């Protein structure tokens, strides 16, 4: 049996894994009382840390709502229990459209996170709580300026994406940034690009952007 310190380290690793999964994808399977809605698109709201989705009216009456990432299969790495609410700000909807370009379903909704359950192989793993996952993005107020800097040289942005992810992208456009990485909309979807190391504030983010762009110029 591990020590208290080992258990705390393991749980912190679980939180980081859950965060990476949540931000690493922008769609999954939404289960509303076990009825699956495939290719459910979402983003993480930088102001609240909850999810922004579009839903059909029938989903709002569901007692059990679960987002399976990246899709509903027996070995899916994470299942996120949600509470849907239609109380949502226009800014959050605009951010969703920046990522996905359209509104897939008729109703805008916030998906408040109850908890997330991680899968470890074929066994259920750690459970990560609401207060550990619903964390506002500390860069939220600097997002427009940071994305503008990233998009000032779209060719360099594409080269940075290739450098950090090995993926060749067409028509890259930065649509989000947080301490761990950035979200880049491409011709074929949203690409998650993690930084070499996390940043703590907007100034550090600007320095990382300048260093990355300098390295590919």
mmCIF file of C-alpha atoms in Angstrom, residues 19 38 74 146 177 187:
data_model
loop_
_atom_site.group_PDB
_atom_site.id
_atom_site.type_symbol
_atom_site.label_atom_id
_atom_site.label_comp_id
_atom_site.label_asym_id
_atom_site.label_seq_id
_atom_site.Cartn_x
_atom_site.Cartn_y
_atom_site.Cartn_z
ATOM 1 C CA UNK A 19 -7.468 17.928 -17.874
ATOM 2 C CA UNK A 38 -22.496 10.820 -31.272
ATOM 3 C CA UNK A 74 -15.908 0.016 -23.447
ATOM 4 C CA UNK A 146 -2.555 36.223 -27.550
ATOM 5 C CA UNK A 177 -4.779 29.329 -25.368
ATOM 6 C CA UNK A 187 -9.270 22.594 -42.227
#
